[in-house]
């Protein structure tokens, strides 16, 4: 753990039980995010992809979208999603088409090849999900998701 995280934790841990629990939860979420990223890249690799490419493909699975909208939904910068989208287009997994609502902001849509790659990643993810959720109560998972969503909304309200 970095020194900055340790210092931040010590400051939070002096705030009572709720702050202690909050600090432990944030630490756990960060660790979980690291594991999810490693596993996601591992799932995507056999399809010749990365977690970032998987996320962008998944965002246009049902409907083409402008890069800025994809970035907003993923919580990434437009520029980073643009780079990924351009790579997907270069590899034939997606293509740009005109956007009737905006002349310059083209729509990114998945190709058949991209759909096949996405399905391979989704299948591998489902297998992982089945293995790792065996014996877990779906209601507790939903409660955890709701709690994290509420914390996210509260933290977003603190953003400048």
GROMACS .gro file of C-alpha atoms in nm:
model
  160
    1UNK     CA    1   0.000   0.000   0.000
    2UNK     CA    2   0.134   0.343  -0.086
    3UNK     CA    3   0.229   0.592   0.186
    4UNK     CA    4  -0.039   0.835   0.066
    5UNK     CA    5  -0.311   0.574   0.114
    6UNK     CA    6  -0.178   0.488   0.461
    7UNK     CA    7  -0.176   0.854   0.565
    8UNK     CA    8  -0.528   0.903   0.428
    9UNK     CA    9  -0.649   0.594   0.613
   10UNK     CA   10  -0.506   0.713   0.943
   11UNK     CA   11  -0.684   1.045   0.903
   12UNK     CA   12  -1.015   0.869   0.830
   13UNK     CA   13  -0.978   0.607   1.104
   14UNK     CA   14  -0.997   0.877   1.370
   15UNK     CA   15  -1.355   0.963   1.269
   16UNK     CA   16  -1.557   0.690   1.440
   17UNK     CA   17  -1.712   0.359   1.338
   18UNK     CA   18  -1.876   0.482   1.019
   19UNK     CA   19  -1.549   0.636   0.901
   20UNK     CA   20  -1.361   0.318   0.988
   21UNK     CA   21  -1.611   0.106   0.794
   22UNK     CA   22  -1.605   0.352   0.504
   23UNK     CA   23  -1.225   0.345   0.491
   24UNK     CA   24  -1.218  -0.035   0.495
   25UNK     CA   25  -1.484  -0.047   0.222
   26UNK     CA   26  -1.294   0.197  -0.001
   27UNK     CA   27  -0.976  -0.006   0.045
   28UNK     CA   28  -1.164  -0.325  -0.045
   29UNK     CA   29  -1.320  -0.164  -0.354
   30UNK     CA   30  -0.977  -0.051  -0.475
   31UNK     CA   31  -0.837  -0.401  -0.427
   32UNK     CA   32  -1.141  -0.550  -0.600
   33UNK     CA   33  -1.102  -0.308  -0.894
   34UNK     CA   34  -0.740  -0.419  -0.935
   35UNK     CA   35  -0.841  -0.787  -0.944
   36UNK     CA   36  -1.131  -0.717  -1.182
   37UNK     CA   37  -0.894  -0.535  -1.419
   38UNK     CA   38  -0.644  -0.823  -1.421
   39UNK     CA   39  -0.918  -1.084  -1.469
   40UNK     CA   40  -1.095  -0.872  -1.731
   41UNK     CA   41  -0.779  -0.840  -1.934
   42UNK     CA   42  -0.725  -1.215  -1.895
   43UNK     CA   43  -1.076  -1.288  -2.023
   44UNK     CA   44  -1.032  -1.047  -2.314
   45UNK     CA   45  -0.686  -1.168  -2.417
   46UNK     CA   46  -0.795  -1.493  -2.593
   47UNK     CA   47  -1.027  -1.281  -2.810
   48UNK     CA   48  -0.729  -1.057  -2.894
   49UNK     CA   49  -0.871  -0.774  -2.686
   50UNK     CA   50  -0.824  -0.583  -2.361
   51UNK     CA   51  -1.066  -0.490  -2.087
   52UNK     CA   52  -1.086  -0.135  -2.229
   53UNK     CA   53  -1.178  -0.264  -2.576
   54UNK     CA   54  -1.429  -0.505  -2.423
   55UNK     CA   55  -1.596  -0.219  -2.235
   56UNK     CA   56  -1.624  -0.004  -2.547
   57UNK     CA   57  -1.762  -0.292  -2.756
   58UNK     CA   58  -2.016  -0.371  -2.486
   59UNK     CA   59  -2.133  -0.009  -2.487
   60UNK     CA   60  -2.226  -0.030  -2.856
   61UNK     CA   61  -2.359  -0.386  -2.850
   62UNK     CA   62  -2.725  -0.285  -2.858
   63UNK     CA   63  -2.696   0.055  -3.026
   64UNK     CA   64  -2.435   0.269  -3.199
   65UNK     CA   65  -2.322   0.571  -2.999
   66UNK     CA   66  -2.089   0.871  -3.025
   67UNK     CA   67  -1.753   0.835  -2.853
   68UNK     CA   68  -1.835   1.116  -2.608
   69UNK     CA   69  -2.148   0.934  -2.490
   70UNK     CA   70  -1.956   0.608  -2.450
   71UNK     CA   71  -1.689   0.788  -2.248
   72UNK     CA   72  -1.950   0.949  -2.025
   73UNK     CA   73  -2.122   0.617  -1.951
   74UNK     CA   74  -1.789   0.448  -1.874
   75UNK     CA   75  -1.655   0.737  -1.668
   76UNK     CA   76  -1.350   0.773  -1.893
   77UNK     CA   77  -1.217   1.067  -2.092
   78UNK     CA   78  -1.336   1.114  -2.447
   79UNK     CA   79  -0.977   1.101  -2.567
   80UNK     CA   80  -0.904   0.762  -2.410
   81UNK     CA   81  -1.223   0.613  -2.554
   82UNK     CA   82  -1.145   0.771  -2.891
   83UNK     CA   83  -0.809   0.590  -2.898
   84UNK     CA   84  -0.975   0.258  -2.817
   85UNK     CA   85  -1.254   0.316  -3.069
   86UNK     CA   86  -1.001   0.398  -3.342
   87UNK     CA   87  -0.815   0.072  -3.266
   88UNK     CA   88  -1.140  -0.125  -3.282
   89UNK     CA   89  -1.218   0.035  -3.619
   90UNK     CA   90  -0.864  -0.031  -3.748
   91UNK     CA   91  -0.903  -0.399  -3.657
   92UNK     CA   92  -1.248  -0.431  -3.815
   93UNK     CA   93  -1.430  -0.487  -3.485
   94UNK     CA   94  -1.625  -0.163  -3.513
   95UNK     CA   95  -1.691   0.108  -3.769
   96UNK     CA   96  -1.794   0.470  -3.773
   97UNK     CA   97  -2.112   0.580  -3.945
   98UNK     CA   98  -2.273   0.920  -3.989
   99UNK     CA   99  -2.470   1.057  -3.696
  100UNK     CA  100  -2.794   1.221  -3.809
  101UNK     CA  101  -2.802   1.423  -3.484
  102UNK     CA  102  -2.448   1.563  -3.517
  103UNK     CA  103  -2.243   1.616  -3.830
  104UNK     CA  104  -1.898   1.577  -3.672
  105UNK     CA  105  -1.965   1.326  -3.389
  106UNK     CA  106  -1.989   1.000  -3.581
  107UNK     CA  107  -2.155   0.695  -3.430
  108UNK     CA  108  -1.945   0.394  -3.336
  109UNK     CA  109  -2.110   0.062  -3.414
  110UNK     CA  110  -1.993  -0.293  -3.371
  111UNK     CA  111  -1.925  -0.515  -3.672
  112UNK     CA  112  -2.002  -0.887  -3.693
  113UNK     CA  113  -1.638  -0.958  -3.612
  114UNK     CA  114  -1.663  -0.733  -3.308
  115UNK     CA  115  -1.984  -0.906  -3.204
  116UNK     CA  116  -1.815  -1.245  -3.223
  117UNK     CA  117  -1.525  -1.121  -3.009
  118UNK     CA  118  -1.767  -0.968  -2.759
  119UNK     CA  119  -1.966  -1.291  -2.732
  120UNK     CA  120  -1.646  -1.489  -2.659
  121UNK     CA  121  -1.560  -1.245  -2.379
  122UNK     CA  122  -1.915  -1.248  -2.242
  123UNK     CA  123  -1.919  -1.629  -2.237
  124UNK     CA  124  -1.590  -1.641  -2.048
  125UNK     CA  125  -1.720  -1.378  -1.805
  126UNK     CA  126  -2.041  -1.574  -1.742
  127UNK     CA  127  -1.834  -1.882  -1.659
  128UNK     CA  128  -1.624  -1.678  -1.415
  129UNK     CA  129  -1.938  -1.525  -1.262
  130UNK     CA  130  -2.096  -1.868  -1.213
  131UNK     CA  131  -1.781  -2.001  -1.042
  132UNK     CA  132  -1.726  -1.701  -0.817
  133UNK     CA  133  -2.087  -1.645  -0.710
  134UNK     CA  134  -2.163  -2.006  -0.624
  135UNK     CA  135  -2.312  -2.013  -0.275
  136UNK     CA  136  -2.349  -1.635  -0.250
  137UNK     CA  137  -2.691  -1.492  -0.169
  138UNK     CA  138  -2.812  -1.286  -0.469
  139UNK     CA  139  -2.993  -1.050  -0.231
  140UNK     CA  140  -2.665  -0.970  -0.052
  141UNK     CA  141  -2.497  -0.905  -0.386
  142UNK     CA  142  -2.779  -0.670  -0.480
  143UNK     CA  143  -2.754  -0.491  -0.145
  144UNK     CA  144  -2.378  -0.449  -0.196
  145UNK     CA  145  -2.443  -0.306  -0.545
  146UNK     CA  146  -2.705  -0.066  -0.410
  147UNK     CA  147  -2.475   0.046  -0.128
  148UNK     CA  148  -2.185   0.107  -0.366
  149UNK     CA  149  -2.418   0.297  -0.599
  150UNK     CA  150  -2.532   0.522  -0.314
  151UNK     CA  151  -2.174   0.588  -0.207
  152UNK     CA  152  -2.085   0.669  -0.568
  153UNK     CA  153  -2.370   0.921  -0.593
  154UNK     CA  154  -2.264   1.084  -0.266
  155UNK     CA  155  -1.902   1.104  -0.374
  156UNK     CA  156  -2.001   1.244  -0.713
  157UNK     CA  157  -2.193   1.519  -0.534
  158UNK     CA  158  -1.859   1.619  -0.376
  159UNK     CA  159  -1.689   1.664  -0.714
  160UNK     CA  160  -1.619   2.023  -0.821
   0.00000   0.00000   0.00000
